[in-house]
Coordinates of C-alpha atoms in Angstrom, one line a residue:
M12 CA 32.5 -11.0 2.5
A13 CA 30.8 -14.5 2.5
S14 CA 27.1 -13.8 3.0
I15 CA 24.8 -10.7 3.0
F16 CA 21.1 -10.4 3.8
L17 CA 19.1 -8.3 1.4
L18 CA 15.8 -7.2 2.8
N19 CA 14.3 -5.4 -0.2
R20 CA 15.0 -3.9 -3.6
G21 CA 16.7 -0.9 -2.0
D22 CA 19.2 -3.3 -0.4
Y23 CA 19.7 -5.1 -3.7
L24 CA 20.6 -1.8 -5.5
Q25 CA 22.9 -0.8 -2.7
A26 CA 24.7 -4.2 -2.8
R27 CA 25.2 -3.9 -6.5
A28 CA 26.6 -0.3 -6.1
S29 CA 28.8 -1.2 -3.1
L30 CA 30.1 -4.6 -4.1
G31 CA 30.2 -4.4 -7.8
P32 CA 31.8 -7.6 -9.2
Q33 CA 32.2 -9.0 -5.7
L34 CA 28.5 -9.5 -5.5
A35 CA 28.8 -12.6 -7.7
A36 CA 31.1 -14.2 -5.2
T37 CA 28.8 -13.4 -2.2
E38 CA 26.0 -15.5 -1.0
C39 CA 22.8 -13.4 -1.0
L40 CA 20.1 -14.3 1.5
T41 CA 16.7 -12.7 1.1
N42 CA 13.1 -13.2 2.3
S43 CA 11.9 -11.0 -0.7
A44 CA 10.7 -12.9 -3.8
D45 CA 11.2 -9.6 -5.7
V46 CA 14.9 -9.5 -4.7
Y47 CA 15.3 -13.2 -5.4
N48 CA 13.8 -12.7 -8.9
A49 CA 16.2 -9.8 -9.6
L50 CA 19.3 -11.7 -8.4
T51 CA 18.5 -14.9 -10.2
A52 CA 17.6 -13.0 -13.4
E53 CA 21.0 -11.3 -13.2
G54 CA 22.7 -14.7 -13.0
M55 CA 24.0 -14.4 -9.4
P56 CA 25.1 -18.0 -8.5
R57 CA 24.6 -17.9 -4.7
V58 CA 21.1 -16.9 -3.9
T59 CA 19.2 -18.3 -0.9
Y60 CA 15.5 -17.7 -0.5
V61 CA 14.2 -17.7 3.1
D62 CA 10.5 -18.5 3.4
A63 CA 9.8 -17.1 6.8
V64 CA 6.0 -17.3 7.1
P65 CA 5.0 -21.0 7.2
H66 CA 2.9 -20.7 10.4
G67 CA 2.7 -17.0 11.2
A68 CA 0.5 -15.6 8.5
A69 CA -2.6 -15.6 10.6
D70 CA -0.9 -13.7 13.4
L71 CA 0.5 -11.2 10.9
A72 CA -3.0 -10.6 9.4
R73 CA -4.5 -9.9 12.8
C74 CA -2.0 -7.0 13.2
H75 CA -4.3 -4.9 11.0
F76 CA -7.0 -4.7 13.6
E77 CA -4.7 -3.6 16.3
A78 CA -3.1 -1.0 14.0
D79 CA -6.5 0.3 13.0
R80 CA -7.6 0.6 16.6
M81 CA -4.4 2.5 17.6
A82 CA -4.6 4.8 14.6
R83 CA -8.2 5.7 15.2
A84 CA -7.6 6.4 18.9
F85 CA -4.6 8.5 18.2
D86 CA -6.3 10.5 15.4
A87 CA -9.3 11.2 17.7
Q88 CA -7.0 12.2 20.6
L89 CA -5.3 14.8 18.4
S90 CA -8.6 16.0 17.1
E91 CA -9.7 16.6 20.7
L92 CA -6.4 18.5 21.4
R93 CA -7.2 20.8 18.5
T94 CA -10.6 21.5 19.9
R95 CA -9.3 22.1 23.5
H96 CA -6.3 24.2 22.8
L97 CA -7.0 25.8 19.4
G98 CA -10.7 26.3 19.5
F99 CA -11.6 24.2 16.5
A100 CA -15.4 24.5 16.1
Q101 CA -15.9 20.8 15.0
A102 CA -14.1 17.5 15.2
S103 CA -11.1 17.4 12.9
L104 CA -10.7 13.7 12.3
G105 CA -8.4 12.2 9.6
W106 CA -5.3 14.4 10.1
D107 CA -3.2 11.4 11.3
Y108 CA -5.1 8.2 10.7
L109 CA -3.5 6.8 7.6
N110 CA 0.1 7.7 8.4
V111 CA -0.2 6.3 12.0
Y112 CA -2.1 3.2 10.7
F113 CA 0.8 2.3 8.3
I114 CA 3.4 3.0 11.0
A115 CA 1.6 0.9 13.6
L116 CA 0.9 -1.9 11.1
T117 CA 4.6 -2.0 9.9
L118 CA 6.0 -2.0 13.4
L119 CA 3.5 -4.6 14.8
R120 CA 4.2 -6.9 11.9
W121 CA 7.9 -6.6 12.1
S122 CA 7.9 -7.2 15.9
R123 CA 6.1 -10.5 15.2
F124 CA 7.8 -11.3 11.9
A125 CA 11.4 -11.0 13.2
P126 CA 11.3 -14.2 15.4
Q127 CA 9.8 -16.1 12.4
L128 CA 12.6 -14.9 10.2
A129 CA 15.2 -15.9 12.8
A130 CA 13.7 -19.4 13.0
A131 CA 13.7 -19.8 9.2
L132 CA 17.2 -18.3 8.6
P133 CA 20.1 -20.8 8.0
E134 CA 23.0 -20.3 10.4
R135 CA 26.0 -18.5 9.0
A136 CA 29.4 -17.9 10.5
S137 CA 29.5 -14.4 9.3
L138 CA 26.7 -12.2 7.9
A139 CA 26.5 -8.7 6.7
H140 CA 23.4 -6.4 6.4
F141 CA 22.5 -2.8 5.8
T142 CA 21.2 -0.4 8.5
L143 CA 19.3 2.9 8.3
D144 CA 19.0 5.8 10.7
N145 CA 15.8 7.5 9.4
S146 CA 12.6 7.5 11.4
Q147 CA 9.4 5.6 10.3
D148 CA 7.0 7.4 7.9
F149 CA 4.0 5.5 6.5
Y150 CA 5.4 2.0 5.6
F151 CA 8.8 3.2 4.3
D152 CA 12.0 1.4 5.3
S153 CA 13.4 2.8 8.6
A154 CA 15.8 2.3 11.5
L155 CA 13.0 0.7 13.5
Q156 CA 12.4 -2.1 10.9
R157 CA 16.2 -2.6 10.7
H158 CA 16.3 -2.9 14.5
Y159 CA 14.0 -5.9 14.3
L160 CA 15.8 -7.3 11.4
A161 CA 19.2 -7.1 13.2
A162 CA 17.7 -8.9 16.1
A163 CA 16.6 -11.8 13.9
L164 CA 20.0 -12.0 12.1
R165 CA 21.9 -11.9 15.4
A166 CA 20.0 -14.9 16.6
R167 CA 21.2 -17.0 13.6
T168 CA 24.8 -15.7 13.2
T169 CA 27.4 -17.8 15.1
G170 CA 30.2 -15.4 14.4
E171 CA 30.4 -11.8 13.2
L172 CA 27.3 -9.8 12.3
R173 CA 28.4 -6.8 10.3
A174 CA 26.2 -3.8 9.9
F175 CA 26.8 -1.3 7.1
P176 CA 24.9 2.1 7.3
V177 CA 23.4 3.3 4.1
P178 CA 21.3 6.4 3.1
P179 CA 17.5 6.2 3.5
N180 CA 15.7 4.3 0.8
R181 CA 13.2 6.1 -1.5
P182 CA 10.6 7.3 -1.2
F183 CA 11.3 8.4 2.4
V184 CA 11.9 12.2 2.6
A185 CA 13.7 13.4 5.8
E186 CA 12.0 16.9 5.8
A187 CA 8.5 15.7 4.8
A188 CA 7.2 16.3 8.3
Q189 CA 8.3 20.0 8.2
F190 CA 6.4 21.8 5.5
E191 CA 4.2 24.8 4.6
F192 CA 2.7 26.0 1.3
D193 CA 5.1 28.1 -0.8
L194 CA 2.9 31.1 -1.4
R195 CA 3.8 34.5 -2.8
G196 CA 2.2 37.5 -1.1
D197 CA 0.9 39.0 -4.4
E198 CA -1.1 36.0 -5.6
D199 CA -4.8 36.8 -6.5
S200 CA -7.9 34.8 -5.7
H201 CA -9.1 33.9 -9.3
C202 CA -9.2 30.1 -8.7
E203 CA -12.5 28.4 -8.1
A204 CA -11.4 24.8 -7.6
L205 CA -8.7 23.0 -5.6
V206 CA -7.3 19.6 -6.5
H207 CA -5.1 17.3 -4.4
L208 CA -4.9 13.8 -5.9
P209 CA -1.8 11.9 -4.5
T210 CA -1.2 8.4 -5.8
V211 CA -3.7 8.4 -8.8
Y212 CA -0.8 7.1 -11.0
Y213 CA -3.0 5.1 -13.4
D214 CA -5.8 7.7 -13.7
Y215 CA -3.7 10.9 -14.0
E216 CA -4.7 11.7 -17.6
H217 CA -8.4 11.0 -16.9
H218 CA -8.5 13.5 -14.0
R219 CA -6.3 16.1 -15.8
Q220 CA -8.6 16.2 -18.8
R221 CA -11.8 16.1 -16.8
L222 CA -10.9 18.9 -14.4
A223 CA -9.4 21.1 -17.1
G224 CA -12.7 20.8 -18.9
F225 CA -14.6 21.8 -15.8
H226 CA -12.4 24.6 -14.6
A227 CA -9.9 25.6 -17.4
G228 CA -7.4 28.0 -15.9
R229 CA -9.2 28.4 -12.5
L230 CA -7.9 25.2 -11.0
V231 CA -5.1 25.2 -8.3
D232 CA -3.2 22.0 -7.5
L233 CA -1.7 21.3 -4.1
S234 CA 1.5 19.3 -4.3
S235 CA 2.6 16.7 -1.6
A236 CA 5.8 15.4 -0.2
Y237 CA 4.9 11.8 -1.1
F238 CA 2.9 10.2 -4.0
D239 CA 2.7 13.6 -5.8
I240 CA 0.7 13.7 -9.0
P241 CA 0.5 17.0 -10.9
I242 CA -2.9 17.6 -12.3
A243 CA -3.0 21.4 -13.0
S244 CA -0.4 23.8 -14.3
D245 CA -1.1 26.2 -11.4
R246 CA 0.6 24.3 -8.6
V247 CA 1.2 25.3 -5.0
A248 CA 4.5 23.7 -4.0
L249 CA 5.4 22.6 -0.5
K250 CA 8.3 24.3 1.2
L251 CA 10.1 21.6 3.0
G252 CA 12.3 22.0 6.1
A253 CA 10.1 24.8 7.6
P254 CA 11.2 25.4 11.3
A255 CA 9.2 23.6 13.9
R256 CA 8.4 26.4 16.3
A257 CA 5.1 27.2 17.8
A258 CA 3.6 30.6 16.8
S259 CA 1.6 31.0 20.1
L260 CA 1.2 29.8 23.6
A261 CA -2.0 27.9 22.5
Q262 CA 0.0 26.1 19.8
Q263 CA 2.7 25.2 22.3
H264 CA 0.1 23.7 24.6
Y265 CA -1.3 21.7 21.6
L266 CA 2.2 20.5 20.7
D267 CA 2.9 19.5 24.3
G268 CA -0.3 17.4 24.1
V269 CA 0.8 15.9 20.8
R270 CA 4.2 15.0 22.3
A271 CA 2.6 13.2 25.2
A272 CA 0.2 11.3 23.0
A273 CA 2.9 10.3 20.6
S274 CA 5.2 9.2 23.5
A275 CA 2.4 6.9 24.8
L276 CA 1.8 5.5 21.3
Y277 CA 5.4 4.5 20.7
Q278 CA 5.8 3.2 24.2
C279 CA 3.0 0.8 23.4
L280 CA 4.1 0.0 19.8
C281 CA 7.8 -0.6 20.3
P282 CA 8.7 -0.6 24.1
D283 CA 12.0 -2.5 23.5
V284 CA 13.7 -0.3 20.9
P285 CA 16.5 2.1 21.8
P286 CA 15.1 5.3 23.4
A287 CA 16.6 7.5 20.7
M288 CA 14.6 5.8 18.0
A289 CA 11.4 6.2 19.8
A290 CA 12.2 9.9 20.6
A291 CA 12.9 10.5 16.9
Q292 CA 9.4 9.2 16.1
V293 CA 7.8 11.4 18.7
E294 CA 9.5 14.6 17.5
R295 CA 8.7 13.8 13.9
Q296 CA 5.0 13.6 14.8
V297 CA 5.2 16.9 16.7
A298 CA 6.8 18.6 13.7
K299 CA 4.2 17.1 11.3
S300 CA 1.3 18.3 13.6
L301 CA 2.7 21.9 13.6
S302 CA 3.1 21.7 9.8
Q303 CA -0.5 20.6 9.4
L304 CA -1.6 23.6 11.5
R305 CA 0.4 26.0 9.3
A306 CA -1.1 24.5 6.1
F307 CA -4.6 24.7 7.6
D308 CA -4.0 28.4 8.6
Q309 CA -2.8 29.1 5.0
L310 CA -5.9 27.5 3.5
C311 CA -8.1 29.7 5.7
T312 CA -6.3 33.0 5.2
A313 CA -4.3 33.1 2.0
P314 CA -5.9 35.1 -0.9
K315 CA -5.0 32.2 -3.2
F316 CA -7.8 30.1 -1.7
A317 CA -10.3 32.8 -0.9
N318 CA -12.8 32.0 -3.7
I319 CA -12.5 28.2 -3.9
R320 CA -15.9 26.5 -4.3
Y321 CA -14.9 23.0 -5.4
V322 CA -12.5 20.5 -4.0
Y323 CA -11.2 17.3 -5.6
L324 CA -9.3 14.8 -3.3
S325 CA -8.0 11.3 -3.6
D326 CA -8.6 8.9 -0.7
H327 CA -4.9 8.3 -0.1
D328 CA -3.6 10.8 2.6
A329 CA -0.1 12.1 2.0
G330 CA -0.2 14.4 5.0
L331 CA -2.6 17.1 3.8
S332 CA -5.9 15.3 3.5
G333 CA -7.0 16.0 7.1
P334 CA -6.4 19.8 7.0
V335 CA -8.0 20.1 3.6
A336 CA -11.0 18.0 4.7
T337 CA -11.5 20.1 7.8
W338 CA -11.2 23.4 5.8
A339 CA -13.6 22.1 3.2
S340 CA -16.1 21.1 5.9
L341 CA -15.9 24.4 7.6
R342 CA -16.5 26.3 4.4
G343 CA -19.2 23.9 3.0
L344 CA -17.3 23.4 -0.2
A345 CA -18.6 21.0 -2.9
T346 CA -16.2 18.0 -2.6
E347 CA -15.4 14.9 -4.6
I348 CA -13.3 12.1 -3.2
H349 CA -11.8 9.7 -5.7
P350 CA -10.1 6.3 -5.2
H351 CA -6.3 6.3 -5.5
S352 CA -6.4 2.8 -6.9
S353 CA -9.0 0.8 -8.8
V354 CA -11.6 1.1 -6.0
A355 CA -12.0 3.1 -2.9
V356 CA -10.6 1.1 0.0
T357 CA -9.0 3.7 2.3
P358 CA -10.8 5.4 5.2
F359 CA -11.1 9.2 4.7
P360 CA -12.3 12.1 6.9
V361 CA -16.0 12.7 6.7
I362 CA -16.9 15.8 4.7
P363 CA -20.6 16.6 4.9
G364 CA -22.2 16.3 1.5
A365 CA -19.0 15.0 -0.2
R366 CA -19.5 12.8 -3.2
K367 CA -17.4 9.7 -3.2
H368 CA -16.6 7.8 -6.3
G369 CA -16.0 4.0 -6.3
Y370 CA -14.3 3.1 -9.6
V371 CA -12.1 5.4 -11.7
R372 CA -10.9 3.6 -14.8
E373 CA -14.1 4.0 -16.8
P374 CA -16.0 7.2 -16.1
D375 CA -19.4 5.7 -16.8
S376 CA -18.8 3.3 -13.9
F377 CA -18.6 6.0 -11.2
A378 CA -20.6 5.1 -8.2
D379 CA -21.6 7.6 -5.5
L380 CA -20.8 5.7 -2.3
G381 CA -21.8 8.3 0.2
N382 CA -19.9 9.3 3.4
E383 CA -20.1 5.9 4.9
R384 CA -17.0 5.0 2.8
S385 CA -15.1 6.7 5.7
V386 CA -16.1 3.9 8.1
W387 CA -15.3 1.0 5.8
A388 CA -18.7 0.5 4.2
H389 CA -19.7 -0.3 0.6
R390 CA -17.8 -2.6 -1.5
L391 CA -18.0 -2.2 -5.3
L392 CA -21.1 -3.7 -7.0
T393 CA -20.0 -5.4 -10.1
S394 CA -20.9 -8.4 -12.3
A395 CA -20.9 -9.5 -15.9
T396 CA -23.7 -8.4 -18.2
P397 CA -25.8 -11.2 -19.8
E398 CA -23.9 -10.6 -23.1
Q399 CA -20.5 -11.0 -21.3
A400 CA -21.7 -14.1 -19.5
A401 CA -22.8 -15.6 -22.8
Q402 CA -19.5 -14.8 -24.4
A403 CA -17.6 -16.4 -21.5
A404 CA -19.7 -19.6 -21.9
R405 CA -18.5 -19.9 -25.5
R406 CA -14.8 -19.4 -24.8
P407 CA -12.2 -22.3 -25.0
P408 CA -11.7 -23.3 -21.4
Q409 CA -8.8 -21.5 -19.6
V410 CA -7.9 -21.3 -15.9
L411 CA -5.9 -18.4 -14.6
L412 CA -4.3 -18.2 -11.1
L413 CA -4.1 -14.6 -10.1
L414 CA -1.5 -13.1 -7.7
N415 CA -1.2 -9.8 -6.0
A416 CA 1.9 -8.5 -4.1
L417 CA 2.0 -11.3 -1.6
T418 CA 3.9 -9.0 0.8
D419 CA 2.7 -6.0 2.7
P420 CA 4.1 -2.5 2.0
G421 CA 6.6 -2.8 4.9
G422 CA 8.3 -5.8 3.4
V423 CA 6.7 -8.6 5.5
P424 CA 5.3 -11.5 3.4
T425 CA 1.6 -12.3 3.8
C426 CA 1.8 -16.0 2.8
S427 CA 4.0 -19.0 2.7
F428 CA 5.4 -19.6 -0.8
P429 CA 5.5 -23.4 -0.4
A430 CA 1.8 -23.4 0.3
I431 CA 1.0 -21.2 -2.8
A432 CA 3.3 -23.3 -4.9
R433 CA 1.7 -26.6 -3.8
F434 CA -1.8 -25.3 -4.6
M435 CA -0.5 -24.1 -8.0
A436 CA 1.2 -27.4 -8.8
D437 CA -2.0 -29.3 -8.0
A438 CA -4.1 -26.9 -10.0
I439 CA -1.8 -27.1 -13.0
A440 CA -1.7 -30.9 -12.9
L441 CA -5.5 -31.1 -12.6
C442 CA -6.0 -28.8 -15.6
A443 CA -3.6 -30.9 -17.6
R444 CA -5.6 -34.0 -16.9
H445 CA -8.7 -32.3 -18.2
G446 CA -6.8 -30.9 -21.2
V447 CA -7.5 -27.3 -20.1
R448 CA -4.9 -24.5 -20.4
C449 CA -3.7 -23.1 -17.1
K450 CA -1.9 -19.8 -16.7
V451 CA -0.4 -17.8 -13.8
R452 CA -0.6 -14.0 -13.6
S453 CA 2.1 -12.4 -11.3
K454 CA 1.6 -8.8 -10.6
A455 CA 3.8 -6.7 -12.9
S456 CA 5.2 -4.6 -10.1
W457 CA 5.8 -7.6 -7.8
D458 CA 7.0 -10.3 -10.1
F459 CA 7.3 -13.7 -8.4
S460 CA 7.6 -15.8 -11.5
I461 CA 11.2 -17.1 -10.9
V462 CA 10.5 -18.0 -7.2
L463 CA 7.3 -19.8 -8.3
A464 CA 8.9 -21.6 -11.2
T465 CA 11.7 -22.8 -8.9
R466 CA 9.1 -24.2 -6.4
L467 CA 6.9 -25.7 -9.1
R468 CA 10.0 -27.4 -10.7
E469 CA 10.8 -28.9 -7.3
L470 CA 7.2 -30.2 -7.1
G471 CA 7.4 -31.9 -10.5
T472 CA 5.8 -29.5 -12.9
P473 CA 7.2 -30.3 -16.3
E474 CA 9.6 -27.8 -18.0
A475 CA 7.4 -27.6 -21.0
T476 CA 4.5 -26.4 -18.8
L477 CA 6.7 -23.9 -17.0
A478 CA 7.9 -22.4 -20.3
D479 CA 4.4 -21.3 -21.2
L480 CA 2.9 -20.8 -17.8
F481 CA 3.0 -17.1 -17.0
A482 CA 0.5 -14.7 -18.4
T483 CA 2.4 -11.5 -19.4
G484 CA 1.3 -8.3 -21.1
P485 CA -1.9 -6.3 -20.6
L486 CA -4.4 -7.8 -18.2
E487 CA -7.6 -7.2 -20.2
P488 CA -7.0 -9.8 -22.9
W489 CA -6.4 -12.4 -20.3
A490 CA -9.6 -11.5 -18.4
E491 CA -11.5 -11.7 -21.7
S492 CA -10.1 -15.2 -22.5
T493 CA -10.4 -16.8 -19.0
T494 CA -13.1 -19.2 -17.9
V495 CA -12.1 -19.7 -14.3
C496 CA -10.0 -17.3 -12.3
I497 CA -8.7 -18.2 -8.8
A498 CA -7.0 -15.3 -6.9
L499 CA -4.6 -16.4 -4.3
D500 CA -3.8 -14.8 -0.9
Q501 CA -3.9 -11.0 -1.0
P502 CA -7.1 -9.9 -2.8
T503 CA -6.5 -7.7 -5.9
T504 CA -8.9 -5.3 -7.6
A505 CA -7.8 -6.9 -10.8
L506 CA -10.3 -9.7 -10.0
I507 CA -13.0 -7.2 -11.0
K508 CA -11.9 -7.4 -14.6
F509 CA -12.3 -11.2 -14.7
L510 CA -15.7 -10.9 -12.9
N511 CA -17.0 -8.3 -15.4
A512 CA -15.7 -10.4 -18.3
G513 CA -17.9 -13.3 -17.2
A514 CA -15.3 -15.6 -15.6
Y515 CA -16.1 -17.9 -12.6
C516 CA -14.1 -16.3 -9.8
V517 CA -12.7 -17.6 -6.6
Q518 CA -10.7 -15.9 -3.9
A519 CA -8.6 -18.4 -2.0
I520 CA -6.8 -17.5 1.3
D521 CA -5.4 -19.7 4.1
R522 CA -5.4 -17.0 6.8
P523 CA -7.9 -14.4 8.2
Y524 CA -8.7 -11.5 5.9
T525 CA -7.8 -8.0 7.0
E526 CA -10.5 -5.4 6.9
T527 CA -8.8 -3.6 4.0
E528 CA -8.6 -6.9 2.0
L529 CA -12.3 -7.5 2.5
H530 CA -13.2 -4.1 1.1
T531 CA -10.9 -4.8 -1.9
L532 CA -13.2 -7.7 -2.9
P533 CA -16.3 -7.3 -5.0
D534 CA -19.4 -7.8 -2.9
R535 CA -21.0 -10.6 -4.9
D536 CA -20.4 -13.4 -7.4
V537 CA -17.0 -14.3 -5.9
L538 CA -16.5 -17.6 -4.0
L539 CA -14.5 -16.9 -0.8
S540 CA -12.6 -20.0 0.3
D541 CA -9.5 -21.5 1.7
Y542 CA -7.1 -23.5 -0.6
N543 CA -9.0 -26.8 -0.1
G544 CA -12.3 -25.2 -1.0
A545 CA -10.8 -23.5 -4.0
M546 CA -9.4 -26.8 -5.3
A547 CA -12.8 -28.4 -4.9
A548 CA -14.4 -25.6 -6.8
L549 CA -11.8 -26.0 -9.6
R550 CA -12.6 -29.7 -9.8
E551 CA -16.3 -29.0 -10.1
Q552 CA -15.8 -26.3 -12.7
L553 CA -13.5 -28.5 -14.8
A554 CA -16.0 -31.3 -14.6
R555 CA -18.8 -29.0 -15.7
L556 CA -16.7 -27.7 -18.7
A557 CA -15.9 -31.3 -19.7
A558 CA -19.6 -32.1 -19.7
A559 CA -20.7 -29.1 -21.7

């Protein structure tokens, strides 16, 4: 095997397991900076990085708006079906928005990204790649993404293109669309509060202690198939693989409507994929819609939930948020909605009277954002105190270039690495001429340091500078020692720490923002600019520091 294309870290791990020592003799091509870093750090001698977004980043960013429109329309359509066929007394929005949004975004971006990847790939006489047979769920790797990848690879392979089927990559769960709550018939109704907080990885301990203090042993926790975070010892598990059979004629009519709506959605999203792939997506949606109905019925009728008065949710739907929100609305339950990340950026079903929190890490910074959060309103208000601003003015000058993931969850890059590297090289050289320390902070879970160092080396950045360039370790000390922070491409909520510590902050991007990205940004005291404007701002700030 001469060459193999590795799309993501799952492919990298599969190649290591399958090829063993042969991997060192195999050329590895990848468009993932994460995979490039891992291969290079391991000492693989033949690694080719394919930068495939030199001109298409703007088009890829616009996919967000189309995905959002599709997801909102589909979600509203299924809400209307529940009213028509099942007699729901009020609109039941939010049952499908987030999942369909991520599916649509991933497929739209891949359909546009694949030709760009084909144009950037070097030709090879023979090329191997991995294939999957699982359907698309959220942004997880799937047969549909691999269909687009294979088309790109086929366009640049002059000889044999070899496909090797592999098991689905984590976190995909094949039976996640077929579920019901695993309840015993003898459970009592002593619980007064229900919690369901998928994805609050960083804030788990805060929520656990807070809710235990409020409700002690009267708190019940709903688990989820994805992003599951256990908060309370009394947990209701999901029974996966429940049979997808309608329990009534009304349910069957509803599912027929879901099937028709999903068929139209996937015909619009991916008209050119094999019919079996599209059919699998449709049937997965039908199974999920039936499972959501079962869960909603259990919430309404099971003794376990009969005396619930308080509900705590995160704003990241893992499949249950819609049914829980509709149930809480119908019963008029006191509800809190918490951000799954640093700030609330995800749309969420409207629950009348719900209290929405904006910022989790420090409880004193909670902000009641109101229900408008569901329609993409309210960015987080934040800025340095006068004391913090005064401390920042006394610091030794330091510039920090801040990076987020630089790729979307479906594996499509959001920027061109040569453009990022060129800006960094110029910024580093400018700081050196002013005698100011310059650091680069690469997101810990998406480390691009090796790719960036390679590009910077090609652009003439001295080895001595590269040896001390990257800001590692906890973020807070870097925020507290930085004078000027320039965040590049994908906005990151980490910028808030620099802003609150009194740093001069710039967000630089050379493509349109998506709506999600705009709501990730603080709403004041950050200069929004392209790369040229960010460089001009840096020159101005360095001149000001030199004159101080």
